[in-house]
Amino acid sequence: MTAEAASVPGQIRTAGSRGQPDARPVCNLSMLTHNHLSSLHAENAPLAEANRIARRGARRGQWLLHPTDFALRAGERAVLTGPSGSGKSVFLRALALLDPLDGGEVRWHGEAVSRSRMVHYRRHVAYLRQRPALLDGSVEDNLRYPYTLAVYRDAQFDAARARAFFAAAGRASDFLSRDASDLSGGEAQIVALVRVLQLDPEALLLDEPTASLDPESVRAVEALVAGWFDQARTARATVWVSHDPAQAQRVGARHLTMREGMLEEPAARAAYAQGAAP
Ligand SMILES: Nc1ncnc2c1ncn2[C@@H]1O[C@H](COP(=O)(O)OP(=O)(O)OP(=O)(O)O)[C@@H](O)[C@H]1O
């Protein structure tokens, strides 16, 4: 994690944490020129940042996600836990700008993501859903599909690289030609993950990617994500939703919890309580 001590506690502020001090870095703006500001902004800006993002149920208007601040910095591996139905998926999908927000905004490297840049943003901050949706056809067809979309027109499918991903996940060299409809749940999840990884996102938002997988597939998925992260640790980040405490320890260095649509970071609160944060 590259976050400065000053920025960590202030990274989350939800309706549930009102009244806590906001420890966002403070500087005397009058001392800085515009150019200074621009370069500081670019260097220090989180990879992805949510400012008061909120979601409400369409019919009853109840809070699904209370107004939430969150910053994900390059190099971070965050893990999100919380009871079923507490809003973990709602939060990740909101952060990925997959569902319309009922408030707030998302910034990418310090810039607000406009409607016209949303598809571009989703390319770099990718959400992997719990239940993979594969297309009819072969594994290779599924991997080729994203390259048919306009947003990936500058990229090309690389079969050798795809084989290397599958080899790292313990799959045989003919795996690309397997029919997607014949795959097990674990294999389908591996395909869905490789389909995302080959596109070189900066951040992966992983929504229980190993739920109901056998231990071997769990290890394969974890190894694939770890390998992708290690290739560019200072430029990549993950948020991983898990119900498994042992997995949470393995895949995340920063621990977040969700409770009734309110995101909290217990370690940051403890740091406040102990006076460790500035
Ligand atoms: N589009 C929507 N409209 C209305 N309610 C929704 C919508 N999406 C999710 N919800 C509700 O929001 C709550 C949180 O759902 P969410 O899927 O985020 O939970 P979760 O914490 O990810 O649960 P799990 O651990 O079981 O996956 C649930 O009560 C769900 O029914």
PDB file of C-alpha atoms and ligand atoms in Angstrom:
ATOM      1  CA  MET A   1       0.000   0.000   0.000  1.00  0.00           C
ATOM      2  CA  THR A   2       1.324   3.376  -0.877  1.00  0.00           C
ATOM      3  CA  ALA A   3      -1.106   5.436   1.148  1.00  0.00           C
ATOM      4  CA  GLU A   4       0.463   7.965   3.424  1.00  0.00           C
ATOM      5  CA  ALA A   5      -0.434   7.657   7.076  1.00  0.00           C
ATOM      6  CA  ALA A   6      -2.347  10.908   6.808  1.00  0.00           C
ATOM      7  CA  SER A   7      -4.675   9.645   4.136  1.00  0.00           C
ATOM      8  CA  VAL A   8      -5.618   6.236   5.445  1.00  0.00           C
ATOM      9  CA  PRO A   9      -8.053   7.110   8.218  1.00  0.00           C
ATOM     10  CA  GLY A  10      -9.795   9.705   6.095  1.00  0.00           C
ATOM     11  CA  GLN A  11     -10.375   7.301   3.242  1.00  0.00           C
ATOM     12  CA  ILE A  12     -13.744   6.200   4.479  1.00  0.00           C
ATOM     13  CA  ARG A  13     -16.500   8.333   5.827  1.00  0.00           C
ATOM     14  CA  THR A  14     -20.001   6.993   5.792  1.00  0.00           C
ATOM     15  CA  ALA A  15     -23.247   8.078   7.311  1.00  0.00           C
ATOM     16  CA  GLY A  16     -22.388   5.603  10.040  1.00  0.00           C
ATOM     17  CA  SER A  17     -19.125   7.300  10.926  1.00  0.00           C
ATOM     18  CA  ARG A  18     -20.380  10.844  11.177  1.00  0.00           C
ATOM     19  CA  GLY A  19     -18.784  12.811  13.948  1.00  0.00           C
ATOM     20  CA  GLN A  20     -15.353  11.281  13.469  1.00  0.00           C
ATOM     21  CA  PRO A  21     -12.602  13.643  12.524  1.00  0.00           C
ATOM     22  CA  ASP A  22     -11.834  13.812   8.831  1.00  0.00           C
ATOM     23  CA  ALA A  23      -8.121  13.265   8.453  1.00  0.00           C
ATOM     24  CA  ARG A  24      -7.841  14.110   4.777  1.00  0.00           C
ATOM     25  CA  PRO A  25      -4.470  15.647   4.030  1.00  0.00           C
ATOM     26  CA  VAL A  26      -4.579  19.366   4.478  1.00  0.00           C
ATOM     27  CA  CYS A  27      -2.225  21.779   2.791  1.00  0.00           C
ATOM     28  CA  ASN A  28      -2.109  25.506   2.445  1.00  0.00           C
ATOM     29  CA  LEU A  29      -3.306  25.931  -1.121  1.00  0.00           C
ATOM     30  CA  SER A  30      -2.211  29.547  -1.289  1.00  0.00           C
ATOM     31  CA  MET A  31       1.399  28.334  -1.072  1.00  0.00           C
ATOM     32  CA  LEU A  32       1.118  26.277  -4.253  1.00  0.00           C
ATOM     33  CA  THR A  33       1.111  27.322  -7.877  1.00  0.00           C
ATOM     34  CA  HIS A  34      -1.310  25.768 -10.339  1.00  0.00           C
ATOM     35  CA  ASN A  35       1.452  23.611 -11.816  1.00  0.00           C
ATOM     36  CA  HIS A  36       2.479  22.406  -8.396  1.00  0.00           C
ATOM     37  CA  LEU A  37      -1.114  21.520  -7.682  1.00  0.00           C
ATOM     38  CA  SER A  38      -1.552  19.615 -10.916  1.00  0.00           C
ATOM     39  CA  SER A  39       1.517  17.472 -10.421  1.00  0.00           C
ATOM     40  CA  LEU A  40       0.813  16.857  -6.735  1.00  0.00           C
ATOM     41  CA  HIS A  41      -2.745  15.916  -7.636  1.00  0.00           C
ATOM     42  CA  ALA A  42      -1.674  13.423 -10.265  1.00  0.00           C
ATOM     43  CA  GLU A  43       0.988  11.864  -8.054  1.00  0.00           C
ATOM     44  CA  ASN A  44      -1.090  11.624  -4.928  1.00  0.00           C
ATOM     45  CA  ALA A  45      -4.513  10.918  -6.311  1.00  0.00           C
ATOM     46  CA  PRO A  46      -5.965   7.513  -5.527  1.00  0.00           C
ATOM     47  CA  LEU A  47      -6.377   5.098  -8.384  1.00  0.00           C
ATOM     48  CA  ALA A  48     -10.127   5.120  -7.763  1.00  0.00           C
ATOM     49  CA  GLU A  49     -12.001   7.279  -5.336  1.00  0.00           C
ATOM     50  CA  ALA A  50     -15.628   7.449  -4.286  1.00  0.00           C
ATOM     51  CA  ASN A  51     -16.986  10.680  -2.877  1.00  0.00           C
ATOM     52  CA  ARG A  52     -20.288  10.249  -1.043  1.00  0.00           C
ATOM     53  CA  ILE A  53     -21.502   7.615  -3.485  1.00  0.00           C
ATOM     54  CA  ALA A  54     -24.932   6.306  -2.575  1.00  0.00           C
ATOM     55  CA  ARG A  55     -27.523   3.841  -3.803  1.00  0.00           C
ATOM     56  CA  ARG A  56     -31.186   3.563  -2.927  1.00  0.00           C
ATOM     57  CA  GLY A  57     -33.731   0.866  -3.730  1.00  0.00           C
ATOM     58  CA  ALA A  58     -35.708   1.885  -6.802  1.00  0.00           C
ATOM     59  CA  ARG A  59     -39.147   1.028  -5.436  1.00  0.00           C
ATOM     60  CA  ARG A  60     -39.012   1.808  -1.711  1.00  0.00           C
ATOM     61  CA  GLY A  61     -36.185   4.332  -1.759  1.00  0.00           C
ATOM     62  CA  GLN A  62     -34.391   2.686   1.159  1.00  0.00           C
ATOM     63  CA  TRP A  63     -30.629   3.058   1.459  1.00  0.00           C
ATOM     64  CA  LEU A  64     -28.757   0.191  -0.152  1.00  0.00           C
ATOM     65  CA  LEU A  65     -25.499   2.088   0.255  1.00  0.00           C
ATOM     66  CA  HIS A  66     -25.353   5.112   2.531  1.00  0.00           C
ATOM     67  CA  PRO A  67     -23.283   8.059   1.251  1.00  0.00           C
ATOM     68  CA  THR A  68     -19.786   6.608   1.284  1.00  0.00           C
ATOM     69  CA  ASP A  69     -16.277   7.895   0.807  1.00  0.00           C
ATOM     70  CA  PHE A  70     -13.584   5.462  -0.203  1.00  0.00           C
ATOM     71  CA  ALA A  71     -10.170   5.713  -1.778  1.00  0.00           C
ATOM     72  CA  LEU A  72      -8.315   2.834  -3.401  1.00  0.00           C
ATOM     73  CA  ARG A  73      -4.645   3.538  -3.967  1.00  0.00           C
ATOM     74  CA  ALA A  74      -2.311   1.745  -6.317  1.00  0.00           C
ATOM     75  CA  GLY A  75      -0.529  -1.037  -4.447  1.00  0.00           C
ATOM     76  CA  GLU A  76      -3.421  -1.748  -2.097  1.00  0.00           C
ATOM     77  CA  ARG A  77      -5.032  -5.111  -1.534  1.00  0.00           C
ATOM     78  CA  ALA A  78      -8.278  -4.502   0.310  1.00  0.00           C
ATOM     79  CA  VAL A  79     -10.680  -7.130   1.524  1.00  0.00           C
ATOM     80  CA  LEU A  80     -14.341  -6.479   2.258  1.00  0.00           C
ATOM     81  CA  THR A  81     -16.351  -8.644   4.612  1.00  0.00           C
ATOM     82  CA  GLY A  82     -19.842  -8.372   6.063  1.00  0.00           C
ATOM     83  CA  PRO A  83     -23.102 -10.266   6.431  1.00  0.00           C
ATOM     84  CA  SER A  84     -25.115 -11.436   3.439  1.00  0.00           C
ATOM     85  CA  GLY A  85     -27.288  -8.636   2.149  1.00  0.00           C
ATOM     86  CA  SER A  86     -25.257  -5.904   3.852  1.00  0.00           C
ATOM     87  CA  GLY A  87     -24.446  -4.153   0.580  1.00  0.00           C
ATOM     88  CA  LYS A  88     -21.003  -5.417  -0.440  1.00  0.00           C
ATOM     89  CA  SER A  89     -22.015  -6.078  -4.054  1.00  0.00           C
ATOM     90  CA  VAL A  90     -24.004  -2.856  -4.211  1.00  0.00           C
ATOM     91  CA  PHE A  91     -20.882  -0.964  -3.117  1.00  0.00           C
ATOM     92  CA  LEU A  92     -18.492  -2.684  -5.546  1.00  0.00           C
ATOM     93  CA  ARG A  93     -20.910  -2.231  -8.443  1.00  0.00           C
ATOM     94  CA  ALA A  94     -21.372   1.425  -7.543  1.00  0.00           C
ATOM     95  CA  LEU A  95     -17.599   1.909  -7.367  1.00  0.00           C
ATOM     96  CA  ALA A  96     -17.285   0.235 -10.769  1.00  0.00           C
ATOM     97  CA  LEU A  97     -20.002   2.574 -12.089  1.00  0.00           C
ATOM     98  CA  LEU A  98     -22.074  -0.376 -13.212  1.00  0.00           C
ATOM     99  CA  ASP A  99     -25.277   0.862 -11.582  1.00  0.00           C
ATOM    100  CA  PRO A 100     -26.596   4.426 -11.585  1.00  0.00           C
ATOM    101  CA  LEU A 101     -25.590   6.357  -8.467  1.00  0.00           C
ATOM    102  CA  ASP A 102     -28.193   8.109  -6.355  1.00  0.00           C
ATOM    103  CA  GLY A 103     -25.574  10.547  -5.137  1.00  0.00           C
ATOM    104  CA  GLY A 104     -21.888  11.281  -5.117  1.00  0.00           C
ATOM    105  CA  GLU A 105     -19.232  10.788  -7.734  1.00  0.00           C
ATOM    106  CA  VAL A 106     -16.364   8.476  -8.630  1.00  0.00           C
ATOM    107  CA  ARG A 107     -12.933   9.808  -9.532  1.00  0.00           C
ATOM    108  CA  TRP A 108     -10.203   8.000 -11.407  1.00  0.00           C
ATOM    109  CA  HIS A 109      -6.651   9.264 -10.820  1.00  0.00           C
ATOM    110  CA  GLY A 110      -8.153  12.426  -9.429  1.00  0.00           C
ATOM    111  CA  GLU A 111     -10.510  13.155 -12.316  1.00  0.00           C
ATOM    112  CA  ALA A 112     -14.268  12.812 -12.039  1.00  0.00           C
ATOM    113  CA  VAL A 113     -15.484  10.071 -14.376  1.00  0.00           C
ATOM    114  CA  SER A 114     -17.852  11.683 -16.840  1.00  0.00           C
ATOM    115  CA  ARG A 115     -20.604   9.755 -18.564  1.00  0.00           C
ATOM    116  CA  SER A 116     -18.582   9.636 -21.767  1.00  0.00           C
ATOM    117  CA  ARG A 117     -15.548   8.179 -19.925  1.00  0.00           C
ATOM    118  CA  MET A 118     -17.465   5.523 -17.999  1.00  0.00           C
ATOM    119  CA  VAL A 119     -16.727   2.675 -20.386  1.00  0.00           C
ATOM    120  CA  HIS A 120     -13.074   3.636 -20.360  1.00  0.00           C
ATOM    121  CA  TYR A 121     -13.096   3.715 -16.553  1.00  0.00           C
ATOM    122  CA  ARG A 122     -14.692   0.266 -16.373  1.00  0.00           C
ATOM    123  CA  ARG A 123     -11.923  -1.062 -18.566  1.00  0.00           C
ATOM    124  CA  HIS A 124      -9.394  -0.038 -15.937  1.00  0.00           C
ATOM    125  CA  VAL A 125     -11.426  -0.650 -12.801  1.00  0.00           C
ATOM    126  CA  ALA A 126     -12.931  -4.023 -13.558  1.00  0.00           C
ATOM    127  CA  TYR A 127     -15.645  -5.802 -11.598  1.00  0.00           C
ATOM    128  CA  LEU A 128     -15.728  -9.587 -11.489  1.00  0.00           C
ATOM    129  CA  ARG A 129     -19.097 -10.931 -10.487  1.00  0.00           C
ATOM    130  CA  GLN A 130     -19.748 -13.826  -8.173  1.00  0.00           C
ATOM    131  CA  ARG A 131     -21.459 -15.983 -10.790  1.00  0.00           C
ATOM    132  CA  PRO A 132     -19.601 -15.852 -14.076  1.00  0.00           C
ATOM    133  CA  ALA A 133     -21.600 -15.163 -17.210  1.00  0.00           C
ATOM    134  CA  LEU A 134     -20.003 -16.981 -20.115  1.00  0.00           C
ATOM    135  CA  LEU A 135     -21.111 -16.835 -23.716  1.00  0.00           C
ATOM    136  CA  ASP A 136     -21.981 -19.860 -25.810  1.00  0.00           C
ATOM    137  CA  GLY A 137     -18.980 -21.187 -27.671  1.00  0.00           C
ATOM    138  CA  SER A 138     -15.453 -22.124 -26.678  1.00  0.00           C
ATOM    139  CA  VAL A 139     -13.265 -20.747 -23.929  1.00  0.00           C
ATOM    140  CA  GLU A 140     -11.293 -18.948 -26.630  1.00  0.00           C
ATOM    141  CA  ASP A 141     -14.483 -17.379 -28.012  1.00  0.00           C
ATOM    142  CA  ASN A 142     -15.156 -16.029 -24.548  1.00  0.00           C
ATOM    143  CA  LEU A 143     -11.675 -14.597 -24.262  1.00  0.00           C
ATOM    144  CA  ARG A 144     -11.842 -13.034 -27.703  1.00  0.00           C
ATOM    145  CA  TYR A 145     -15.196 -11.396 -27.103  1.00  0.00           C
ATOM    146  CA  PRO A 146     -14.000  -8.235 -25.259  1.00  0.00           C
ATOM    147  CA  TYR A 147     -11.749  -7.352 -28.194  1.00  0.00           C
ATOM    148  CA  THR A 148     -14.823  -6.977 -30.366  1.00  0.00           C
ATOM    149  CA  LEU A 149     -15.901  -4.010 -28.226  1.00  0.00           C
ATOM    150  CA  ALA A 150     -14.949  -0.492 -29.240  1.00  0.00           C
ATOM    151  CA  VAL A 151     -13.223   0.274 -25.957  1.00  0.00           C
ATOM    152  CA  TYR A 152     -10.637  -2.483 -26.592  1.00  0.00           C
ATOM    153  CA  ARG A 153      -9.977  -1.684 -30.226  1.00  0.00           C
ATOM    154  CA  ASP A 154      -6.348  -0.838 -29.372  1.00  0.00           C
ATOM    155  CA  ALA A 155      -5.765  -4.333 -27.885  1.00  0.00           C
ATOM    156  CA  GLN A 156      -5.507  -7.780 -29.435  1.00  0.00           C
ATOM    157  CA  PHE A 157      -6.222 -11.250 -28.174  1.00  0.00           C
ATOM    158  CA  ASP A 158      -2.990 -13.083 -27.327  1.00  0.00           C
ATOM    159  CA  ALA A 159      -3.497 -16.855 -27.312  1.00  0.00           C
ATOM    160  CA  ALA A 160      -0.048 -17.601 -25.873  1.00  0.00           C
ATOM    161  CA  ARG A 161      -0.682 -15.286 -22.971  1.00  0.00           C
ATOM    162  CA  ALA A 162      -4.096 -16.802 -22.373  1.00  0.00           C
ATOM    163  CA  ARG A 163      -2.533 -20.287 -22.327  1.00  0.00           C
ATOM    164  CA  ALA A 164       0.033 -19.061 -19.808  1.00  0.00           C
ATOM    165  CA  PHE A 165      -2.749 -17.778 -17.546  1.00  0.00           C
ATOM    166  CA  PHE A 166      -4.519 -21.118 -17.737  1.00  0.00           C
ATOM    167  CA  ALA A 167      -1.294 -23.023 -17.157  1.00  0.00           C
ATOM    168  CA  ALA A 168      -0.763 -20.933 -14.004  1.00  0.00           C
ATOM    169  CA  ALA A 169      -4.227 -22.040 -12.929  1.00  0.00           C
ATOM    170  CA  GLY A 170      -3.340 -25.690 -13.559  1.00  0.00           C
ATOM    171  CA  ARG A 171      -5.387 -26.089 -16.752  1.00  0.00           C
ATOM    172  CA  ALA A 172      -4.193 -28.199 -19.677  1.00  0.00           C
ATOM    173  CA  SER A 173      -2.965 -26.621 -22.919  1.00  0.00           C
ATOM    174  CA  ASP A 174      -6.180 -27.564 -24.775  1.00  0.00           C
ATOM    175  CA  PHE A 175      -8.294 -25.615 -22.342  1.00  0.00           C
ATOM    176  CA  LEU A 176      -8.854 -22.780 -24.826  1.00  0.00           C
ATOM    177  CA  SER A 177     -10.793 -25.099 -27.099  1.00  0.00           C
ATOM    178  CA  ARG A 178     -13.098 -26.447 -24.393  1.00  0.00           C
ATOM    179  CA  ASP A 179     -16.794 -25.722 -24.784  1.00  0.00           C
ATOM    180  CA  ALA A 180     -17.810 -23.102 -22.233  1.00  0.00           C
ATOM    181  CA  SER A 181     -21.072 -24.891 -21.497  1.00  0.00           C
ATOM    182  CA  ASP A 182     -19.153 -28.005 -20.371  1.00  0.00           C
ATOM    183  CA  LEU A 183     -17.094 -26.201 -17.739  1.00  0.00           C
ATOM    184  CA  SER A 184     -17.463 -26.749 -14.014  1.00  0.00           C
ATOM    185  CA  GLY A 185     -18.325 -23.773 -11.815  1.00  0.00           C
ATOM    186  CA  GLY A 186     -14.678 -23.428 -10.799  1.00  0.00           C
ATOM    187  CA  GLU A 187     -13.443 -23.630 -14.383  1.00  0.00           C
ATOM    188  CA  ALA A 188     -16.014 -21.071 -15.500  1.00  0.00           C
ATOM    189  CA  GLN A 189     -14.835 -18.698 -12.775  1.00  0.00           C
ATOM    190  CA  ILE A 190     -11.222 -19.145 -13.917  1.00  0.00           C
ATOM    191  CA  VAL A 191     -12.253 -18.316 -17.497  1.00  0.00           C
ATOM    192  CA  ALA A 192     -14.149 -15.230 -16.339  1.00  0.00           C
ATOM    193  CA  LEU A 193     -11.094 -14.123 -14.370  1.00  0.00           C
ATOM    194  CA  VAL A 194      -8.641 -14.691 -17.225  1.00  0.00           C
ATOM    195  CA  ARG A 195     -11.013 -12.837 -19.547  1.00  0.00           C
ATOM    196  CA  VAL A 196     -10.569  -9.811 -17.284  1.00  0.00           C
ATOM    197  CA  LEU A 197      -6.856 -10.240 -16.486  1.00  0.00           C
ATOM    198  CA  GLN A 198      -5.812 -10.420 -20.149  1.00  0.00           C
ATOM    199  CA  LEU A 199      -7.198  -6.882 -20.521  1.00  0.00           C
ATOM    200  CA  ASP A 200      -4.688  -5.519 -17.974  1.00  0.00           C
ATOM    201  CA  PRO A 201      -7.014  -3.594 -15.665  1.00  0.00           C
ATOM    202  CA  GLU A 202      -5.485  -1.374 -12.997  1.00  0.00           C
ATOM    203  CA  ALA A 203      -7.900  -2.440 -10.302  1.00  0.00           C
ATOM    204  CA  LEU A 204      -9.903  -5.588  -9.810  1.00  0.00           C
ATOM    205  CA  LEU A 205     -13.109  -5.532  -7.783  1.00  0.00           C
ATOM    206  CA  LEU A 206     -13.661  -9.184  -6.972  1.00  0.00           C
ATOM    207  CA  ASP A 207     -17.116 -10.071  -5.698  1.00  0.00           C
ATOM    208  CA  GLU A 208     -16.763 -13.407  -3.915  1.00  0.00           C
ATOM    209  CA  PRO A 209     -14.915 -14.870  -6.880  1.00  0.00           C
ATOM    210  CA  THR A 210     -14.330 -18.184  -5.133  1.00  0.00           C
ATOM    211  CA  ALA A 211     -17.710 -18.702  -3.478  1.00  0.00           C
ATOM    212  CA  SER A 212     -18.745 -22.341  -3.791  1.00  0.00           C
ATOM    213  CA  LEU A 213     -15.548 -23.404  -5.555  1.00  0.00           C
ATOM    214  CA  ASP A 214     -13.540 -26.473  -4.579  1.00  0.00           C
ATOM    215  CA  PRO A 215     -10.265 -25.828  -2.704  1.00  0.00           C
ATOM    216  CA  GLU A 216      -8.151 -26.440  -5.807  1.00  0.00           C
ATOM    217  CA  SER A 217     -10.090 -23.859  -7.828  1.00  0.00           C
ATOM    218  CA  VAL A 218      -9.945 -21.409  -4.917  1.00  0.00           C
ATOM    219  CA  ARG A 219      -6.166 -21.691  -4.915  1.00  0.00           C
ATOM    220  CA  ALA A 220      -6.056 -21.304  -8.699  1.00  0.00           C
ATOM    221  CA  VAL A 221      -8.122 -18.122  -8.606  1.00  0.00           C
ATOM    222  CA  GLU A 222      -6.075 -16.681  -5.739  1.00  0.00           C
ATOM    223  CA  ALA A 223      -2.830 -17.536  -7.557  1.00  0.00           C
ATOM    224  CA  LEU A 224      -4.004 -15.892 -10.783  1.00  0.00           C
ATOM    225  CA  VAL A 225      -4.939 -12.701  -8.986  1.00  0.00           C
ATOM    226  CA  ALA A 226      -1.705 -12.693  -6.975  1.00  0.00           C
ATOM    227  CA  GLY A 227       0.333 -13.231 -10.157  1.00  0.00           C
ATOM    228  CA  TRP A 228      -1.430 -10.359 -11.918  1.00  0.00           C
ATOM    229  CA  PHE A 229      -0.919  -8.079  -8.896  1.00  0.00           C
ATOM    230  CA  ASP A 230       2.769  -8.993  -8.517  1.00  0.00           C
ATOM    231  CA  GLN A 231       3.466  -8.090 -12.139  1.00  0.00           C
ATOM    232  CA  ALA A 232       2.892  -4.414 -11.318  1.00  0.00           C
ATOM    233  CA  ARG A 233       2.395  -4.070  -7.571  1.00  0.00           C
ATOM    234  CA  THR A 234       2.838  -0.318  -7.489  1.00  0.00           C
ATOM    235  CA  ALA A 235       0.261   0.300 -10.185  1.00  0.00           C
ATOM    236  CA  ARG A 236      -2.480  -2.204  -9.354  1.00  0.00           C
ATOM    237  CA  ALA A 237      -5.015  -2.718  -6.618  1.00  0.00           C
ATOM    238  CA  THR A 238      -7.719  -5.143  -5.556  1.00  0.00           C
ATOM    239  CA  VAL A 239     -10.850  -5.102  -3.466  1.00  0.00           C
ATOM    240  CA  TRP A 240     -11.841  -8.658  -2.677  1.00  0.00           C
ATOM    241  CA  VAL A 241     -15.179  -9.604  -1.102  1.00  0.00           C
ATOM    242  CA  SER A 242     -14.963 -12.768   0.950  1.00  0.00           C
ATOM    243  CA  HIS A 243     -16.970 -14.593   3.600  1.00  0.00           C
ATOM    244  CA  ASP A 244     -13.990 -16.766   4.500  1.00  0.00           C
ATOM    245  CA  PRO A 245     -11.851 -15.294   7.321  1.00  0.00           C
ATOM    246  CA  ALA A 246      -8.810 -17.376   6.299  1.00  0.00           C
ATOM    247  CA  GLN A 247      -9.085 -16.184   2.717  1.00  0.00           C
ATOM    248  CA  ALA A 248      -9.562 -12.601   3.902  1.00  0.00           C
ATOM    249  CA  GLN A 249      -6.205 -12.853   5.651  1.00  0.00           C
ATOM    250  CA  ARG A 250      -4.559 -14.242   2.532  1.00  0.00           C
ATOM    251  CA  VAL A 251      -5.908 -11.828  -0.043  1.00  0.00           C
ATOM    252  CA  GLY A 252      -6.129  -8.522   1.764  1.00  0.00           C
ATOM    253  CA  ALA A 253      -3.817  -6.312   3.750  1.00  0.00           C
ATOM    254  CA  ARG A 254      -6.457  -3.639   4.334  1.00  0.00           C
ATOM    255  CA  HIS A 255      -9.670  -4.759   5.970  1.00  0.00           C
ATOM    256  CA  LEU A 256     -13.056  -3.173   5.362  1.00  0.00           C
ATOM    257  CA  THR A 257     -16.447  -4.180   6.645  1.00  0.00           C
ATOM    258  CA  MET A 258     -19.947  -3.548   5.371  1.00  0.00           C
ATOM    259  CA  ARG A 259     -22.927  -3.434   7.687  1.00  0.00           C
ATOM    260  CA  GLU A 260     -26.417  -2.367   6.620  1.00  0.00           C
ATOM    261  CA  GLY A 261     -25.078  -0.354   3.713  1.00  0.00           C
ATOM    262  CA  MET A 262     -22.383   1.379   5.757  1.00  0.00           C
ATOM    263  CA  LEU A 263     -18.738   0.865   4.936  1.00  0.00           C
ATOM    264  CA  GLU A 264     -16.273   0.921   7.804  1.00  0.00           C
ATOM    265  CA  GLU A 265     -12.579   0.387   8.273  1.00  0.00           C
ATOM    266  CA  PRO A 266     -12.010  -0.892  11.812  1.00  0.00           C
ATOM    267  CA  ALA A 267      -8.220  -0.460  11.732  1.00  0.00           C
ATOM    268  CA  ALA A 268      -8.556   3.186  10.764  1.00  0.00           C
ATOM    269  CA  ARG A 269     -10.966   3.762  13.617  1.00  0.00           C
ATOM    270  CA  ALA A 270      -8.611   2.056  16.041  1.00  0.00           C
ATOM    271  CA  ALA A 271      -5.793   4.299  14.844  1.00  0.00           C
ATOM    272  CA  TYR A 272      -7.931   7.342  15.655  1.00  0.00           C
ATOM    273  CA  ALA A 273      -8.794   5.973  19.048  1.00  0.00           C
ATOM    274  CA  GLN A 274      -5.116   5.454  19.860  1.00  0.00           C
ATOM    275  CA  GLY A 275      -4.130   8.845  18.529  1.00  0.00           C
ATOM    276  CA  ALA A 276      -1.878   7.239  15.955  1.00  0.00           C
ATOM    277  CA  ALA A 277      -3.313   9.180  13.069  1.00  0.00           C
ATOM    278  CA  PRO A 278      -2.339  12.785  12.562  1.00  0.00           C
TER     279      PRO A 278
HETATM  280  N1  LIG B   1     -31.021  -3.045  -7.689  1.00  0.00           N
HETATM  281  C1  LIG B   1     -31.477  -3.277  -6.465  1.00  0.00           C
HETATM  282  N2  LIG B   1     -32.693  -2.806  -6.090  1.00  0.00           N
HETATM  283  C2  LIG B   1     -33.183  -3.034  -4.872  1.00  0.00           C
HETATM  284  N3  LIG B   1     -32.516  -3.710  -3.913  1.00  0.00           N
HETATM  285  C3  LIG B   1     -31.308  -4.198  -4.223  1.00  0.00           C
HETATM  286  C4  LIG B   1     -30.725  -4.003  -5.510  1.00  0.00           C
HETATM  287  N4  LIG B   1     -29.513  -4.581  -5.515  1.00  0.00           N
HETATM  288  C5  LIG B   1     -29.358  -5.123  -4.293  1.00  0.00           C
HETATM  289  N5  LIG B   1     -30.413  -4.886  -3.529  1.00  0.00           N
HETATM  290  C6  LIG B   1     -30.584  -5.255  -2.117  1.00  0.00           C
HETATM  291  O1  LIG B   1     -29.534  -4.614  -1.412  1.00  0.00           O
HETATM  292  C7  LIG B   1     -29.125  -5.423  -0.320  1.00  0.00           C
HETATM  293  C8  LIG B   1     -27.635  -5.641  -0.409  1.00  0.00           C
HETATM  294  O2  LIG B   1     -27.385  -6.541  -1.498  1.00  0.00           O
HETATM  295  P1  LIG B   1     -25.913  -7.005  -1.867  1.00  0.00           P
HETATM  296  O3  LIG B   1     -26.039  -7.929  -3.018  1.00  0.00           O
HETATM  297  O4  LIG B   1     -25.035  -5.833  -2.026  1.00  0.00           O
HETATM  298  O5  LIG B   1     -25.490  -7.797  -0.559  1.00  0.00           O
HETATM  299  P2  LIG B   1     -24.110  -8.526  -0.252  1.00  0.00           P
HETATM  300  O6  LIG B   1     -23.556  -7.915   0.992  1.00  0.00           O
HETATM  301  O7  LIG B   1     -23.250  -8.503  -1.452  1.00  0.00           O
HETATM  302  O8  LIG B   1     -24.627  -9.995   0.062  1.00  0.00           O
HETATM  303  P3  LIG B   1     -23.958 -11.446  -0.219  1.00  0.00           P
HETATM  304  O9  LIG B   1     -22.829 -11.587   0.763  1.00  0.00           O
HETATM  305  O10 LIG B   1     -25.067 -12.388   0.073  1.00  0.00           O
HETATM  306  O11 LIG B   1     -23.524 -11.488  -1.650  1.00  0.00           O
HETATM  307  C9  LIG B   1     -29.945  -6.694  -0.402  1.00  0.00           C
HETATM  308  O12 LIG B   1     -31.027  -6.581   0.487  1.00  0.00           O
HETATM  309  C10 LIG B   1     -30.418  -6.727  -1.841  1.00  0.00           C
HETATM  310  O13 LIG B   1     -31.641  -7.399  -1.966  1.00  0.00           O
END
